[in-house]
Amino acid sequence: MMTSVNIAGVDFKNPVMTASGTFGSGREYSKFVDLNRLGGVVVKGVASKEWLGNPAPRIAETYGGMLNAVGLQNPGVDVFIEEDIPFLRQYDTNIIVNIAGKTVEEYVEVAKRLRDADIDMIELNISCPNVKEGGVAFGTDPKMAEYVTSEVKKYAKQPLIVKLSPNVTDITEIARAVEAGGADAVSLINTLLGMKIDIYKRKPILANRVGGFSGPAIKPVAVRMVNQVYNSIKLPIIGLGGICTGEDAIEFILAGATGVAVGTANFSNPRATIDVVEGIERYMDVMGVGDVNELIGNID
Amino acid sequence: MGNDSGRGTIVYRNDLLGYHMSIGLEREDIMCQESYNDKVLAEIVVNEKIADRVYRMVFREKQIAEEARAGQFINVYCKAESRILPRPISICEVDRENGLVTIVYMIVGMGTKEFSELKTGDKVEVLGPLGNGFTLRDCEDNVIVGGGVGAPPLLEVVKRLPGKKRVFLGFRSGAFLVDEFRKYAEVYVATDDGSVGDKGTVVDLMRKVGVKSGNIYSCGPKPMLAAVQDMAEELGINAQISLEERMGCGIGACVGCICKIKADNEVGYTYKKVCKDGPIFDAKEVMFE
């Protein structure tokens, strides 16, 4: 049984990785899962310097999902290089660094700092809904998305994944723009913008008022968007949005994803990533699929 | 299964002493040597109502009972798939000998309502112990201050603390766990409506009874903790407070449950994780809005 895939020239032992912001840099989850069994670890967003993020509450549960408004709290790229890369390099898995910025220059700065770092790929985060500047402002305007992609591509040494926002009228337009900007792959979807109100206090639960909606409730939207993008660009796709099981992952692969990422499910089940790896293998075994690559986009 | 990156397989194994590295082992060797944490299904021994919307659940889980420190919490998971996030609930007490863990929780939403409907013999999915727990100091005068459903985790503190102990409990109306605390210490109770003990706040009661020195261990609603913080500062004594926040993962990965901590930087504060850096913090470092 072949579960290995290749994304933009990088070999993955299986299609399963983690979704940025749900897995830290793997340290906490390494007590629950063998990181050696994952195709890759996509780390929490890293900026050029420390970001404090948003005030609390940052989390709200919704029916079949959740909202978060963390706001990309991170200690900055220097701390990341010093502390997190050596930790992750102990494991036989790909390291994918999600990078954040408030300006094009800030994204470029992080990409430059990572040039000599021992990492496998970069994921450009232009779709986080919880930061006022940069982030989603770049990800919802095709011209800006193309521009920031091409600028970061100039300086990034590793293959570049661009993470797409679902909070747009036509996601294929953005996908085509980042393809034109020189992206090597795309990942989708980031969180949908949502809101929850405490009806007794008559105010939003999140301090940020709105937050990113994720979890199993968003899966149909994500599968649809992955399939739309698969049919409109040539780049490999990492699909995410509500994946909890191997069956969920297979659905994304059939929609056109080469890789899949597990996010919110980690909170309900710290071993979710391994469950997805094993679930894919079980499906292939039962369905007599010899190579996972046969499944990519393979629907009538 | 391995890819051809040329890197040796190095595996961390987590145990009580931290990480141990084993290098270059074959996968089969590794698989049988590793033990990873996971959620467990624990059998419920008791689940009973002890006050208005407040329940006491005892479940059998040897490892949590053995490992738990006073002030730590567990994640409790819902059966309903619509409720995806764990509920963090403080450990009220443990019985190491019989492998029992007690939690006391209040119905505040659909998740805790679901827990309240579980019966003896049912199974509940839990993970823990989580968080840092209180640092128990040997001292002449230990002052334990609890408010409402913040009181339960202090029971294990009182059980384990050496030396003289005084317990101050505050409630809105009515009281619970008072008899349990009385087994180990002098207990003073205050209620907002005067239905039990003194009428007024627990901090007013502390001033009346006379708290002058020692160590404070406290858990309760934010206004109460802020008042305890002020009092400790005024008296120049050490206070540890247990904070609460809406959590995502409960293990330190999602950075959802932060609190504001004084820092020597441009803005004067930083955010720390309640689940991982806490839930217990030194009162001196916490900034209440």
Coordinates of N, CA and C in Angstrom, one line a residue, chain A residues 11 13 21 24 27-34 36-37 44 52-59 61-66 70 73 89-93 120 205 264 267-269 271 281, chain B residues 1-3 5 7 9-12 14 19 21 27 34 36-39 77 82-87 127 245-249 251-256 258 267 269-271 273 276:
Chain A
D11 N 8.7 15.2 -0.6 CA 8.1 13.9 -0.3 C 7.5 13.8 1.1
K13 N 5.5 11.0 3.7 CA 5.3 9.6 3.9 C 3.8 9.3 3.8
G21 N -1.7 26.5 13.9 CA -2.4 27.1 15.0 C -3.2 26.2 15.9
G24 N 0.6 23.9 17.9 CA 1.8 24.6 18.4 C 2.9 24.3 17.4
R27 N 5.2 20.1 20.3 CA 5.7 19.7 21.6 C 4.6 19.1 22.5
E28 N 3.5 19.8 22.6 CA 2.4 19.3 23.5 C 1.9 18.0 23.0
Y29 N 1.7 17.9 21.7 CA 1.0 16.7 21.1 C 2.0 15.5 21.0
S30 N 3.3 15.8 21.1 CA 4.3 14.7 21.1 C 4.1 13.7 22.2
K31 N 3.4 14.2 23.2 CA 3.1 13.3 24.4 C 1.9 12.4 24.1
F32 N 1.2 12.7 23.0 CA 0.0 11.9 22.6 C 0.2 11.1 21.4
V33 N 1.0 11.6 20.4 CA 1.1 10.9 19.2 C 2.6 10.9 18.8
D34 N 2.9 9.8 18.0 CA 4.3 9.7 17.5 C 4.4 10.6 16.3
N36 N 6.6 11.0 14.3 CA 7.3 10.3 13.2 C 6.3 9.7 12.2
R37 N 5.0 9.5 12.7 CA 4.0 8.9 11.8 C 3.3 9.9 10.9
K44 N 2.4 26.7 14.2 CA 1.6 27.9 14.4 C 2.3 29.1 13.8
L52 N 1.6 39.8 20.5 CA 0.9 39.4 21.7 C -0.5 38.7 21.4
G53 N -1.1 39.1 20.3 CA -2.4 38.5 20.0 C -3.5 39.3 20.7
N54 N -4.7 38.7 20.6 CA -5.9 39.4 21.1 C -6.1 39.1 22.6
P55 N -6.9 40.0 23.2 CA -7.3 39.7 24.6 C -8.3 38.5 24.7
A56 N -8.5 38.0 25.9 CA -9.5 36.9 26.1 C -10.9 37.5 26.3
P57 N -11.9 36.7 26.1 CA -12.0 35.4 25.6 C -11.6 35.3 24.1
R58 N -10.8 34.2 23.8 CA -10.4 34.0 22.5 C -11.1 32.8 21.8
I59 N -11.8 32.1 22.6 CA -12.4 30.8 22.2 C -13.9 30.8 22.5
E61 N -17.3 27.9 21.7 CA -17.8 26.7 21.0 C -19.1 27.0 20.3
T62 N -19.2 26.4 19.1 CA -20.5 26.6 18.4 C -20.9 25.1 18.0
Y63 N -22.1 25.0 17.5 CA -22.7 23.7 17.2 C -21.8 23.0 16.1
G64 N -21.1 21.9 16.6 CA -20.2 21.2 15.7 C -19.0 21.9 15.3
G65 N -18.6 22.9 16.0 CA -17.4 23.7 15.6 C -17.0 24.6 16.7
M66 N -16.2 25.6 16.4 CA -15.7 26.6 17.4 C -15.3 27.8 16.6
V70 N -7.5 34.1 18.4 CA -6.2 34.2 19.0 C -5.4 35.4 18.6
Q73 N -0.8 35.1 18.2 CA 0.2 35.3 19.3 C 1.3 34.3 19.0
R89 N 13.1 18.7 14.4 CA 14.1 18.0 13.6 C 14.5 16.6 14.2
Q90 N 14.1 16.4 15.5 CA 14.3 15.1 16.1 C 13.5 14.1 15.4
Y91 N 12.4 14.5 14.7 CA 11.5 13.6 14.2 C 11.6 13.5 12.7
D92 N 11.2 12.3 12.2 CA 11.2 12.1 10.7 C 9.9 12.6 10.1
T93 N 9.7 13.9 10.0 CA 8.5 14.4 9.5 C 8.8 15.8 8.8
D120 N 11.3 22.4 5.7 CA 10.9 21.8 4.4 C 10.1 22.7 3.5
I205 N -19.3 37.0 22.6 CA -18.5 36.2 23.5 C -17.0 36.5 23.4
T264 N -8.9 21.5 14.2 CA -9.8 21.5 15.4 C -10.0 20.2 16.0
F267 N -8.3 19.1 19.2 CA -8.8 19.5 20.6 C -9.8 18.5 21.1
S268 N -10.6 17.9 20.3 CA -11.5 16.9 20.8 C -10.8 15.6 21.0
N269 N -9.8 15.4 20.3 CA -9.1 14.1 20.3 C -7.6 14.3 20.0
R271 N -5.3 12.5 19.7 CA -4.7 11.5 18.8 C -5.4 11.5 17.4
E281 N -5.5 4.5 5.7 CA -4.9 3.1 5.4 C -6.0 2.1 5.4
Chain B
M1 N 7.2 2.7 5.6 CA 6.5 3.9 5.9 C 7.4 5.1 5.9
G2 N 8.7 4.9 6.2 CA 9.6 6.1 6.3 C 9.8 6.7 5.0
N3 N 10.2 8.0 5.0 CA 10.6 8.6 3.7 C 12.1 8.6 3.6
S5 N 14.5 10.7 3.6 CA 15.1 12.0 3.9 C 16.6 11.8 4.4
R7 N 17.3 11.1 7.4 CA 17.4 11.4 8.8 C 17.2 10.1 9.6
T9 N 15.8 7.9 12.6 CA 14.6 8.0 13.4 C 14.9 8.2 14.8
I10 N 14.5 9.3 15.3 CA 14.8 9.6 16.7 C 13.4 9.9 17.4
V11 N 13.2 9.2 18.5 CA 11.9 9.2 19.1 C 12.0 9.7 20.5
Y12 N 11.1 10.7 20.8 CA 11.0 11.1 22.2 C 10.0 10.3 22.9
N14 N 7.8 10.2 26.4 CA 7.5 11.0 27.6 C 7.3 10.2 28.8
Y19 N 11.7 13.9 28.7 CA 11.9 13.1 27.4 C 13.1 12.2 27.5
M21 N 15.5 10.0 24.8 CA 15.7 9.9 23.4 C 16.2 8.5 23.1
R27 N 11.3 0.4 13.9 CA 9.9 0.8 14.3 C 9.3 -0.2 15.3
E34 N 7.1 2.6 23.5 CA 6.5 3.9 23.7 C 5.2 3.8 24.5
Y36 N 2.2 6.6 25.0 CA 1.7 7.9 24.8 C 0.4 8.2 25.7
N37 N 0.3 9.4 26.1 CA -0.9 9.8 26.8 C -2.2 9.7 25.9
D38 N -3.3 9.5 26.5 CA -4.5 9.5 25.7 C -5.7 9.8 26.7
K39 N -6.8 10.1 26.1 CA -8.0 10.2 26.9 C -8.3 8.8 27.5
Y77 N -14.8 15.3 28.3 CA -15.3 15.3 26.9 C -16.8 14.9 26.9
S82 N -22.0 17.3 18.6 CA -22.1 18.8 18.4 C -21.3 19.6 19.3
R83 N -20.8 19.0 20.4 CA -20.0 19.7 21.4 C -18.6 19.2 21.4
I84 N -17.8 19.9 20.6 CA -16.5 19.3 20.3 C -15.4 19.6 21.3
L85 N -15.5 20.7 22.1 CA -14.4 21.1 22.9 C -14.5 20.4 24.3
P86 N -13.4 20.1 24.9 CA -13.4 19.5 26.2 C -13.8 20.6 27.2
R87 N -14.4 20.2 28.3 CA -14.7 21.1 29.4 C -13.6 20.9 30.5
L127 N -9.3 13.4 30.5 CA -7.8 13.5 30.2 C -7.2 14.3 31.3
E245 N -10.5 30.4 32.2 CA -10.7 31.0 31.0 C -11.3 30.0 30.0
R246 N -12.0 30.5 29.0 CA -12.5 29.6 27.9 C -11.3 28.9 27.2
M247 N -11.3 27.6 27.2 CA -10.2 26.8 26.7 C -10.5 26.1 25.4
G248 N -9.5 25.9 24.6 CA -9.6 25.1 23.4 C -9.1 23.7 23.7
C249 N -7.8 23.5 23.7 CA -7.2 22.2 23.8 C -7.0 21.7 25.2
I251 N -4.2 21.7 26.7 CA -2.8 21.1 26.9 C -1.7 22.1 26.5
G252 N -2.1 23.3 26.1 CA -1.0 24.3 25.8 C -0.7 24.6 24.4
A253 N -1.5 24.0 23.5 CA -1.1 24.1 22.0 C -1.9 25.2 21.3
C254 N -3.1 25.5 21.7 CA -3.9 26.4 20.8 C -3.8 27.9 21.2
V255 N -3.3 28.2 22.4 CA -3.1 29.5 22.9 C -4.4 30.3 22.9
G256 N -5.5 29.6 23.3 CA -6.8 30.2 23.4 C -7.1 30.8 24.7
I258 N -5.7 32.6 27.4 CA -4.6 33.4 28.0 C -5.1 34.3 29.1
V267 N 4.8 47.3 26.4 CA 3.4 47.5 26.8 C 3.1 47.1 28.3
Y269 N 2.9 44.2 29.7 CA 2.2 42.9 30.0 C 2.6 41.9 28.9
T270 N 2.3 40.6 29.2 CA 2.4 39.6 28.2 C 1.2 38.6 28.5
Y271 N 0.9 37.7 27.5 CA -0.2 36.8 27.8 C 0.4 35.4 28.1
K273 N -0.6 31.2 29.1 CA -1.6 30.2 28.9 C -2.2 29.8 30.3
K276 N -1.6 25.8 30.7 CA -0.3 25.2 30.7 C 0.6 25.9 31.7

